[in-house]
Short mmCIF file of C-alpha atoms and ligand atoms in Angstrom, two decimals:
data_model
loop_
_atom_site.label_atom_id
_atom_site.label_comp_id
_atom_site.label_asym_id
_atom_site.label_seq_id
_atom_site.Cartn_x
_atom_site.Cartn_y
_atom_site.Cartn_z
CA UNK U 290 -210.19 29.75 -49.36
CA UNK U 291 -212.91 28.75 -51.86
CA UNK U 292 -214.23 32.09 -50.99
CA UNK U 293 -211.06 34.32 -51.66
CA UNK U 294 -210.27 32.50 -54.85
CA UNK U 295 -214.01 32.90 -56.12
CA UNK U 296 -213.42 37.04 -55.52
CA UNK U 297 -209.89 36.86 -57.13
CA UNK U 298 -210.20 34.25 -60.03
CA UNK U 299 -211.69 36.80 -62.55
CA UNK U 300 -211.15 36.46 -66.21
CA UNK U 301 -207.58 37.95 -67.19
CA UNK U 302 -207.49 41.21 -68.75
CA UNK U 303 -205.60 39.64 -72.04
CA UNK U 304 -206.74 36.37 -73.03
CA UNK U 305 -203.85 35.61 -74.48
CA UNK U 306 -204.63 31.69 -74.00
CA UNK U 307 -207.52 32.11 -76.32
CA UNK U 308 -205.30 34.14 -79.34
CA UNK U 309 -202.66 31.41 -79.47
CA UNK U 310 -205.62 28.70 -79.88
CA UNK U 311 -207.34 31.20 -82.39
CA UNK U 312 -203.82 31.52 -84.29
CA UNK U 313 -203.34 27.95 -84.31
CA UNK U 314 -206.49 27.10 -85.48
CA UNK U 315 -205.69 29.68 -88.50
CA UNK U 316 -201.93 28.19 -89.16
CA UNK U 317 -202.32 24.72 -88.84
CA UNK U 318 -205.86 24.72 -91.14
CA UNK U 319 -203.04 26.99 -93.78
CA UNK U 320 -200.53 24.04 -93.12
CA UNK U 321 -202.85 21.12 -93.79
CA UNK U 322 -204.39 22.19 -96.83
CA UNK U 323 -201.13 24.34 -98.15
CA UNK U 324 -203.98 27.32 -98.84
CA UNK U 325 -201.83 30.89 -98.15
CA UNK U 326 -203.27 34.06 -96.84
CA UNK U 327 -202.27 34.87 -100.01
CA UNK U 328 -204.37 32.29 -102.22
CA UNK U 329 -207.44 33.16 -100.01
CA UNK U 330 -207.28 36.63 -101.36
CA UNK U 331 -207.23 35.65 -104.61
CA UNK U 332 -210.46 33.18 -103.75
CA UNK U 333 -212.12 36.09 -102.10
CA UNK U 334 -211.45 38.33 -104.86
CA UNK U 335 -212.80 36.03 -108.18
CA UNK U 336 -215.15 35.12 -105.45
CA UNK U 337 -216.99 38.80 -105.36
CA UNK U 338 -217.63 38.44 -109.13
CA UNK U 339 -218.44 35.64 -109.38
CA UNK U 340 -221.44 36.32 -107.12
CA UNK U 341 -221.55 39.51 -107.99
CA UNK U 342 -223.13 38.90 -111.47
CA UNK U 343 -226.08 37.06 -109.15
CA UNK U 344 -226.80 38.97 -106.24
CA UNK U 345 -225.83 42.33 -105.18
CA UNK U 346 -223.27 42.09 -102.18
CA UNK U 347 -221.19 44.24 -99.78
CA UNK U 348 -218.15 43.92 -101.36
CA UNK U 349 -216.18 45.63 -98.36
CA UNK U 350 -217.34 43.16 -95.66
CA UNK U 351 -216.51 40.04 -98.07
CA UNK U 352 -214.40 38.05 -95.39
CA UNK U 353 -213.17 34.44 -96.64
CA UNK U 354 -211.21 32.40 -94.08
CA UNK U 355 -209.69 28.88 -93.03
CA UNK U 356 -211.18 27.32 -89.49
CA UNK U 357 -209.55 23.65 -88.88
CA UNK U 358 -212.25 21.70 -86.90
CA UNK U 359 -212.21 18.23 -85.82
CA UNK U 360 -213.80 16.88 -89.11
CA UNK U 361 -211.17 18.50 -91.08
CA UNK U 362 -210.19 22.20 -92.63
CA UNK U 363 -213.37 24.49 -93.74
CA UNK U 364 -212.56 26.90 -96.10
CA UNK U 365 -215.80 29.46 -94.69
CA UNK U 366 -216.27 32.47 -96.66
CA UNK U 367 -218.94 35.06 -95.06
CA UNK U 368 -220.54 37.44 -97.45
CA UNK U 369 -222.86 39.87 -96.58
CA UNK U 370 -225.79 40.10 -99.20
CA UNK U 371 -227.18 43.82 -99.95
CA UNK U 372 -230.10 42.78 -102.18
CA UNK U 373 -230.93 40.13 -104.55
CA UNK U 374 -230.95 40.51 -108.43
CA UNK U 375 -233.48 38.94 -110.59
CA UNK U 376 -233.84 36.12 -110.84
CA UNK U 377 -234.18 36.34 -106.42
CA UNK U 378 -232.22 33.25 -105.16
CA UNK U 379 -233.36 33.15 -101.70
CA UNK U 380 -231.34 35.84 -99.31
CA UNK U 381 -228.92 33.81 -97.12
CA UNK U 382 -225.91 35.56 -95.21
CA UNK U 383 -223.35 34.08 -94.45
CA UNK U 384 -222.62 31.47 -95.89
CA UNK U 385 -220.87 28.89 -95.49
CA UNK U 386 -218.92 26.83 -97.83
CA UNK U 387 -217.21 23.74 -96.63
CA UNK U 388 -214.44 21.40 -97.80
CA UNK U 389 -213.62 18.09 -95.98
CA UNK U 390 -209.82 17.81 -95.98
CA UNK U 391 -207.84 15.58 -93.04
CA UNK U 392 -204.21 17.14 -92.26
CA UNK U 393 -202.29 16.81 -95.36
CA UNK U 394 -198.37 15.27 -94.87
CA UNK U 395 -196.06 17.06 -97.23
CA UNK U 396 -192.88 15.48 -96.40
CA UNK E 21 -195.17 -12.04 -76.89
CA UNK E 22 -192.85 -9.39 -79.07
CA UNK E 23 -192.38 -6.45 -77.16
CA UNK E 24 -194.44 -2.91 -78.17
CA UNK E 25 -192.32 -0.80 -79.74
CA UNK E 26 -192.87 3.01 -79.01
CA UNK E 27 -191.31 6.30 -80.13
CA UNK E 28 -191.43 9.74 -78.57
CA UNK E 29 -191.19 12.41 -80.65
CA UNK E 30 -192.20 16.19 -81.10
CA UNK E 31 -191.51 18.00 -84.30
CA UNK E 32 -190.32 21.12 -81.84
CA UNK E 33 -186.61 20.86 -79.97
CA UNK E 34 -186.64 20.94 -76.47
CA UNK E 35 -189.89 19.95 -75.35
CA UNK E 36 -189.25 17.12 -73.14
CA UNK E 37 -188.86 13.82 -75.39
CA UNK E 38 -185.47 12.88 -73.56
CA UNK E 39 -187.16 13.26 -69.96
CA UNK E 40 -190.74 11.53 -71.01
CA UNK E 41 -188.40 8.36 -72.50
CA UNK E 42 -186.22 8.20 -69.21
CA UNK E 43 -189.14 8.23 -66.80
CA UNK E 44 -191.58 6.36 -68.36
CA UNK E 45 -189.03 3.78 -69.06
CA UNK E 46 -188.33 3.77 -65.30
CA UNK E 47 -191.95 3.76 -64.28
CA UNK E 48 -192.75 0.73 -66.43
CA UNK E 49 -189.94 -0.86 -64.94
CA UNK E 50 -190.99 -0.18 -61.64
CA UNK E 51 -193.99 -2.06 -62.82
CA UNK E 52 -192.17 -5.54 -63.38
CA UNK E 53 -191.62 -4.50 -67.51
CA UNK E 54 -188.43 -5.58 -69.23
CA UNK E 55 -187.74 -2.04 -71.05
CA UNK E 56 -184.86 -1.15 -73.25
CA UNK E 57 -184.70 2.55 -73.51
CA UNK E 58 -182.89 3.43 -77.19
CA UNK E 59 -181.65 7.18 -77.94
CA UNK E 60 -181.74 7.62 -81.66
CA UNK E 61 -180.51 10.89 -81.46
CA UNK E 62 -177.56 9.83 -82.52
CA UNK E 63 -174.52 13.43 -82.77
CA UNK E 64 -176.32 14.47 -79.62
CA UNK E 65 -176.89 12.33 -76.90
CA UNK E 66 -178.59 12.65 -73.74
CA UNK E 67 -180.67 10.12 -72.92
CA UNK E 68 -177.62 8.39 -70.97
CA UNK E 69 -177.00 11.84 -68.67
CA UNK E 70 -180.74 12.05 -67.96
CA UNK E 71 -180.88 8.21 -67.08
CA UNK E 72 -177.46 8.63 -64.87
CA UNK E 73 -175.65 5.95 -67.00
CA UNK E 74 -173.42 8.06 -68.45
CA UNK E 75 -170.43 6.54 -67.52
CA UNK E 76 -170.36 2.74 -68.43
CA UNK E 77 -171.05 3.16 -72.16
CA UNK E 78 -168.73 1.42 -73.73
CA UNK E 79 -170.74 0.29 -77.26
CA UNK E 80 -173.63 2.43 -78.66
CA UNK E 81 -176.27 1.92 -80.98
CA UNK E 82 -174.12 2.47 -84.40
CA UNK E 83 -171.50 -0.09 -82.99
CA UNK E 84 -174.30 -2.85 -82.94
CA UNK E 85 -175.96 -1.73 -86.56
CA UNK E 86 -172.23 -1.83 -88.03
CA UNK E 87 -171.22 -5.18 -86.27
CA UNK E 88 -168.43 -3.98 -84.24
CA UNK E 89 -170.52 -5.35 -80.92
CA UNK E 90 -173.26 -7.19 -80.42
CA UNK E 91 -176.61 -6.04 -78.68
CA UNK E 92 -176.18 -7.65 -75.13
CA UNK E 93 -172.59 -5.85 -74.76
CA UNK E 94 -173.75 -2.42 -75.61
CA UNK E 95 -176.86 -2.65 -73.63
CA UNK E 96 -176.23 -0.83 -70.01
CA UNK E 97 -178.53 -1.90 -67.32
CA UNK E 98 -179.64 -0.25 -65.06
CA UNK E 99 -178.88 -1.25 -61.29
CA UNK E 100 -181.27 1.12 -59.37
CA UNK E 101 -183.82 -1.71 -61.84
CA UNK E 102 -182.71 -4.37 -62.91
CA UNK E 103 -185.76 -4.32 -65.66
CA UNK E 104 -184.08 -1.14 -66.92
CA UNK E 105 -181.63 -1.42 -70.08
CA UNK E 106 -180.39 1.66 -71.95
CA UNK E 107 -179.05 1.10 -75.66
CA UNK E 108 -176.82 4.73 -76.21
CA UNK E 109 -176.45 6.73 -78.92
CA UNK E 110 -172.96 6.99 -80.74
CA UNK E 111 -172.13 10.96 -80.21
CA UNK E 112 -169.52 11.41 -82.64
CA UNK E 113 -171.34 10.33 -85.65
CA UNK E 114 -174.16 11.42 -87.74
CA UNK E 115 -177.62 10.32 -88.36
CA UNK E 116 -177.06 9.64 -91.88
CA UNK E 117 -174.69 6.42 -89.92
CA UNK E 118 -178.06 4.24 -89.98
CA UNK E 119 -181.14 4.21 -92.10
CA UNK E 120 -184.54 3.04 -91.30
CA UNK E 121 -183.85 -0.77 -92.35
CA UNK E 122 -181.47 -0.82 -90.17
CA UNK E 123 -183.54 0.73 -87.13
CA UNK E 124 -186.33 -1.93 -88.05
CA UNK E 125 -183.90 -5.40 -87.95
CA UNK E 126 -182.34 -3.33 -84.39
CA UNK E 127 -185.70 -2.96 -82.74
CA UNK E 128 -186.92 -6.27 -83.83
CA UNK E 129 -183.98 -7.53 -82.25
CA UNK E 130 -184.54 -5.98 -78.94
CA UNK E 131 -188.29 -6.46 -78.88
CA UNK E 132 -187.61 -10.07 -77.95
CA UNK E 133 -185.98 -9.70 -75.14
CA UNK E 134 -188.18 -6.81 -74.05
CA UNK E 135 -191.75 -6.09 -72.99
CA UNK E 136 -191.28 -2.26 -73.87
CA UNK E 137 -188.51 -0.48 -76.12
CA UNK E 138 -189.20 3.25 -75.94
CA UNK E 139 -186.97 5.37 -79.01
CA UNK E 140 -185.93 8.93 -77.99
CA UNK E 141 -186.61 10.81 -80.95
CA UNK E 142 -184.66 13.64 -81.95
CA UNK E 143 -186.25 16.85 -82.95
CA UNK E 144 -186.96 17.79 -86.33
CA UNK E 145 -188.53 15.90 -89.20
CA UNK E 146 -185.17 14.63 -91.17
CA UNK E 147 -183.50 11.24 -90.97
CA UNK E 148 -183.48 10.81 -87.19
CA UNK E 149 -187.06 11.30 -86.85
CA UNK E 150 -187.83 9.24 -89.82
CA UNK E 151 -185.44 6.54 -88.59
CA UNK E 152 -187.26 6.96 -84.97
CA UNK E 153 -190.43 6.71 -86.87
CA UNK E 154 -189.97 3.67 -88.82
CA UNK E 155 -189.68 0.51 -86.32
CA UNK E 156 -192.45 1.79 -83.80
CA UNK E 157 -195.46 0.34 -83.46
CA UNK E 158 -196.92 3.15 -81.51
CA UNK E 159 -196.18 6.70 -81.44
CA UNK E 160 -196.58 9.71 -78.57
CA UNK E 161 -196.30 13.45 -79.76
CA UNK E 162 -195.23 15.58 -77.08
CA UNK E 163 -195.83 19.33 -77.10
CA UNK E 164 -195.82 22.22 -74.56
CA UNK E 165 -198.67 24.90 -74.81
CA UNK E 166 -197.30 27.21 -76.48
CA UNK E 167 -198.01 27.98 -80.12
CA UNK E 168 -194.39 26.50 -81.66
CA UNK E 169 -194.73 23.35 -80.11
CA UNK E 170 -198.18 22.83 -81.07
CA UNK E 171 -197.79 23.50 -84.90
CA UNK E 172 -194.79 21.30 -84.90
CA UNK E 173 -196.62 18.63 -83.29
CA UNK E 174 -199.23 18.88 -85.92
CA UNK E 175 -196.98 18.61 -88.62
CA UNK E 176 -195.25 15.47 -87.34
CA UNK E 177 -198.93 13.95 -86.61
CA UNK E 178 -199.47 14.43 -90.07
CA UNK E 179 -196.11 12.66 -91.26
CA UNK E 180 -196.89 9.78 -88.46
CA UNK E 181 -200.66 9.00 -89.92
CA UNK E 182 -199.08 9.30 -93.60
CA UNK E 183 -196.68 6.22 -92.90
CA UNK E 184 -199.36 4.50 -91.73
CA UNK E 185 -198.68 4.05 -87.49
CA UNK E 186 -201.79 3.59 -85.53
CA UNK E 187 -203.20 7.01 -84.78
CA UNK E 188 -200.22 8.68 -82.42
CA UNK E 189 -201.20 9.95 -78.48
CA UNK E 190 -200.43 13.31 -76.85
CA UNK E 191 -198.49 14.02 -73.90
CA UNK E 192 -198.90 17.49 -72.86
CA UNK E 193 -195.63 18.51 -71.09
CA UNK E 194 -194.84 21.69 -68.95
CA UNK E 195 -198.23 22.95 -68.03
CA UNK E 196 -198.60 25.47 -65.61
CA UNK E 197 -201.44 25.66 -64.07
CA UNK E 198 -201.21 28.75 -62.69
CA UNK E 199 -200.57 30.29 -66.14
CA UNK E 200 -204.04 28.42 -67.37
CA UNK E 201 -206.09 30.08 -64.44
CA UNK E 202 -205.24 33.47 -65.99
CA UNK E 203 -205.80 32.82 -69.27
CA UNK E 204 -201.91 33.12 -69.95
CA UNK E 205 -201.43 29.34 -71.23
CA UNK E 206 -203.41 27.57 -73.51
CA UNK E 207 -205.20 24.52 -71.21
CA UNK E 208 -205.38 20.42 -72.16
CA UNK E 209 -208.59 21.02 -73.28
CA UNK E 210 -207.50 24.10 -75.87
CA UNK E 211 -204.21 22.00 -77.22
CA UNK E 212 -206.44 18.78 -78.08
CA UNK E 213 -209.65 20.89 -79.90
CA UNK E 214 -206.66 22.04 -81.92
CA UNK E 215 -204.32 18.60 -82.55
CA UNK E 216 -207.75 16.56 -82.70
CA UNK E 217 -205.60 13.56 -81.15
CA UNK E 218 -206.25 10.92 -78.07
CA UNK E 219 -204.46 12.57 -74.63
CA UNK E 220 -201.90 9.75 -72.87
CA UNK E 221 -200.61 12.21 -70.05
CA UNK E 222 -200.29 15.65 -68.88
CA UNK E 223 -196.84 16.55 -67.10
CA UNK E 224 -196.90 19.81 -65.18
CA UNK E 225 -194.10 22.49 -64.82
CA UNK E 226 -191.61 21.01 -61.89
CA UNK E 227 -188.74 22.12 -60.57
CA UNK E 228 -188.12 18.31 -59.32
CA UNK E 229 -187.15 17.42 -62.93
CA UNK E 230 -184.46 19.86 -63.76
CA UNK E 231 -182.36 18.63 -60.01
CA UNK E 232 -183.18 15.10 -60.62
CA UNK E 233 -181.93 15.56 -64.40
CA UNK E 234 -178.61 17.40 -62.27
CA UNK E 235 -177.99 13.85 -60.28
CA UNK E 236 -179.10 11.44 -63.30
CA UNK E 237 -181.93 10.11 -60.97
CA UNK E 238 -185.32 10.04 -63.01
CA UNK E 239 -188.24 11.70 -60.85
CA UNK E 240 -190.02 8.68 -61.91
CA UNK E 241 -187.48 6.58 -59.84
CA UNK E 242 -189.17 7.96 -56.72
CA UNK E 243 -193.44 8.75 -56.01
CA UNK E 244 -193.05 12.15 -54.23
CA UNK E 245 -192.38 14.57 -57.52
CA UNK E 246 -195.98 15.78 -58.95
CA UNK E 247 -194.06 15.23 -62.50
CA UNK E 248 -193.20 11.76 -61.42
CA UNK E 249 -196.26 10.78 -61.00
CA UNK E 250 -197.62 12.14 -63.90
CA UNK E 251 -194.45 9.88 -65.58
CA UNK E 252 -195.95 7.17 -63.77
CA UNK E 253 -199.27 7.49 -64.93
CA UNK E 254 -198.45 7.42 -68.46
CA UNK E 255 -196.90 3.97 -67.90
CA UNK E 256 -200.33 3.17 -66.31
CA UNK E 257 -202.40 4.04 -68.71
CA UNK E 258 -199.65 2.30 -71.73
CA UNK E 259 -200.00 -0.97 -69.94
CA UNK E 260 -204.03 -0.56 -70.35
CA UNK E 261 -204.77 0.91 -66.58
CA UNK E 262 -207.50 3.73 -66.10
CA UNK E 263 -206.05 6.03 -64.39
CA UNK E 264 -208.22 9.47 -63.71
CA UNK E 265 -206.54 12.82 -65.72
CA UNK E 266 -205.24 14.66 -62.60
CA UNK E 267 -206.39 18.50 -62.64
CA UNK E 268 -203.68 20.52 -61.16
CA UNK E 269 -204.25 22.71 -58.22
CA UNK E 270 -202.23 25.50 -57.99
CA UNK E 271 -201.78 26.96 -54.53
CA UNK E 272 -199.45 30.07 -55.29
CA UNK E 273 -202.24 31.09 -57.80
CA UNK E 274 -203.63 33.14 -55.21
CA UNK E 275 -201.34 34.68 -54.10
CA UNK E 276 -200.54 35.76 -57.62
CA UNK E 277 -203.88 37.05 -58.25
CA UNK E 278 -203.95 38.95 -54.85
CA UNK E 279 -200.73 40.69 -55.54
CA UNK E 280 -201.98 42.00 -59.34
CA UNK E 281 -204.95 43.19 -57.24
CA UNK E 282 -203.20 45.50 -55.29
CA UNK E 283 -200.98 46.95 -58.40
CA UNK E 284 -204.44 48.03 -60.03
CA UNK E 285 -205.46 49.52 -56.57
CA UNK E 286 -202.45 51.94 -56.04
N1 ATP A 449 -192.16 18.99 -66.84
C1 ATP A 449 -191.01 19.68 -66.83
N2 ATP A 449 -190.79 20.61 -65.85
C2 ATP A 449 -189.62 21.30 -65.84
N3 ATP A 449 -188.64 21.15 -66.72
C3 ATP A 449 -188.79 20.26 -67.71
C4 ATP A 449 -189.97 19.48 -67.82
N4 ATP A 449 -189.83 18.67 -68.90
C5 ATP A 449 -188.63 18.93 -69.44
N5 ATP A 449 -187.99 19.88 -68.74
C6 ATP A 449 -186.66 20.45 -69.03
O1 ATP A 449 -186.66 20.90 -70.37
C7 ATP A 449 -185.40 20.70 -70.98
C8 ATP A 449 -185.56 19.92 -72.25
O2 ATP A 449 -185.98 18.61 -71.95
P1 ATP A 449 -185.52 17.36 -72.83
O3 ATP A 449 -184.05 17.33 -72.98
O4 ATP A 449 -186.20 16.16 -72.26
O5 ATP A 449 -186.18 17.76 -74.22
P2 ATP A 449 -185.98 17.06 -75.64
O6 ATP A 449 -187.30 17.18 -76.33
O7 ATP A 449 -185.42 15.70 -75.48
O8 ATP A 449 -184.89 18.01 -76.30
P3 ATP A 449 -184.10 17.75 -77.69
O9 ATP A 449 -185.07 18.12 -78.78
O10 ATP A 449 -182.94 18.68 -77.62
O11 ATP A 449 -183.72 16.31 -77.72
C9 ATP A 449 -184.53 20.00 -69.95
O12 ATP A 449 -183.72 20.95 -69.32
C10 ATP A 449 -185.54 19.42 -68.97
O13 ATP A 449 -185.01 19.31 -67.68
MG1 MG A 450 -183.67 14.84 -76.39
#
């Protein structure tokens, strides 16, 4: 038995388990913190040029997210640097900006 | 000693907050407890049909907060356990008939006469939940693992820790284990990295609890269901018992995976 179910338990072709959790994660960091798809944009956006005026980066590959976690909702933004305009801060990518928030009630 | 006063609740419809509050009601009293069980979901009752005691309402919860009978009269007991009390809901009124002061001075009330008063919840996040909310002294969230229930249950975690209730407990209803082995349901392990909450029970799928719900006999009532025990441990581990999580083995599995095995063969 042990035998047969170690040949026929293999991983299932759609993990569809995993994309609810990874949806979750995304929604309920959104609900907590009230932060849209659409404000992130915006963030990600002013973001780019902001840093853009500091360090030369790949625009395209900017990505800027929400993650819930069990300390709270990070707000992670990853962006790729291309090279570093004087004066050089020291090349990091990504990075990762956090903000502590517990889930928010908004009765 | 005041009774505790605890509320099961869910955010999401449906879920299984009418079943958890009739068998763990029934498993406490199995255990010696004096429990009233109270449906606050008042314009749709069900706790009574699920408990089997249906037919000897003759006062319900709105009778008592208006004055029209007193709580001994519209308390039904139970005669499977004598422990066992139900207070009903009134079914032809609305929520809006009692407000949270009023669920407070009611539950007070019961509490000393009672080791345990469990409040069915409706769903939703209105008055009935907030009345529900209000007199507890402990709260469980119960989801399913699916994505609905889960953000729901978040939201009404969030509304449960704003009005200041002792961090609430998760009772993971209608798992199927079988599901989890193929990567089809989201496991205990996925639903509380996500709700970031303490685990009080995890109820698998059963068939058991949709024909004992057809005769009004609670699975809990009896130790052969798997979801009757699972009932039963929750009571366990509320009156401060360890009990070991049980990890459900699911036989069929196999025979599920053998059978997709051969449709990607042909
Ligand atoms: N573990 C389980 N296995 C199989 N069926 C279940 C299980 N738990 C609940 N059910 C079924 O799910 C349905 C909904 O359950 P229940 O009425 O307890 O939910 P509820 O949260 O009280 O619903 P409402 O929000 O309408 O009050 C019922 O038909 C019940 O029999
Ligand atoms: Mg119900």
């Amino acid at each position: 038995m042990n035998f047969l179910s170690r040949i026929f338990n293999r991983p299932a072709e759609s993990d569809s388990a995993q994309v609810a959790k990874q949806r979750l994660q995304l929604v309920l960091a959104q609900d907590r913190t009230n932060i849209s798809t659409e404000t992130l944009n915006v963030l990600k956006d002013e973001m780019i040029n902001v840093i853009s005026k500091h360090v030369e980066i790949d625009r395209a590959n900017v990505q800027v997210s929400m993650a819930h976690t069990n300390r709270g909702e990070q707000l992670i933004a990853n962006i790729p640097v291309v090279g570093a305009r004087a004066p050089a801060p020291p090349a990091a990518a990504p990075r990762r900006v956090s903000t502590r928030r517990t889930r928010s009630a908004r009765a | 000693m005041p009774g505790r006063i605890i509320t099961i609740t869910s955010g999401k419809g449906g879920v299984g907050k009418t079943t958890a509050t009739a068998n763990i009601g029934v498993a406490l009293a199995r255990r010696g407890q004096r429990v009233a069980c109270v449906d606050a979901d008042i314009g749709l009752r069900n706790l009574d049909v699920v408990m089997g005691l249906e037919n000897r309402i003759v006062y319900d919860l709105v009778d008592v907060v208006e004055g029209r009978a007193r709580l001994r009269q519209a308390l039904i007991k139970d005669k499977r356990l004598p422990e066992l009390q139900l207070l009903p809901a009134a079914q032809t009124r609305e929520k809006s008939a009692v407000n949270e002061k009023q669920m407070i001075k009611l539950c007070d009330d019961l509490r000393r006469e009672f080791d345990f008063v469990l409040i069915d919840s409706p769903a939703g996040i209105e008055l009935g939940f907030k009345n529900s909310i209000a007199p507890a002294d402990e709260v469980l969230i119960i989801v399913t693992p699916e994505v609905s229930s889960v953000r729901d249950a978040d939201r009404v975690i969030g509304l449960t820790e704003a009005s200041e209730k002792s961090s609430p407990k998760l009772i993971i209803n209608r798992l199927r284990p079988a599901m989890v082995r193929r990567g089809e349901m989201m496991d205990t392990a996925d639903v509380l990295e996500v709700l970031a909450i303490e685990l009080i029970g995890i109820v698998p799928e059963d068939e058991t609890i949709i024909t004992s719900t057809n005769k009004g006999q609670p699975v809990a009532l009896e130790d052969r269901s798997v979801a009757g025990a699972a009932f039963t441990h929750i009571a366990q581990r509320l009156l401060g018992e360890e009990v070991p999580f049980q990890v459900f083995d699911e036989s069929d599995g196999l025979m599920e995976r053998l059978a997709r095995l051969f449709r990607r063969n042909q």
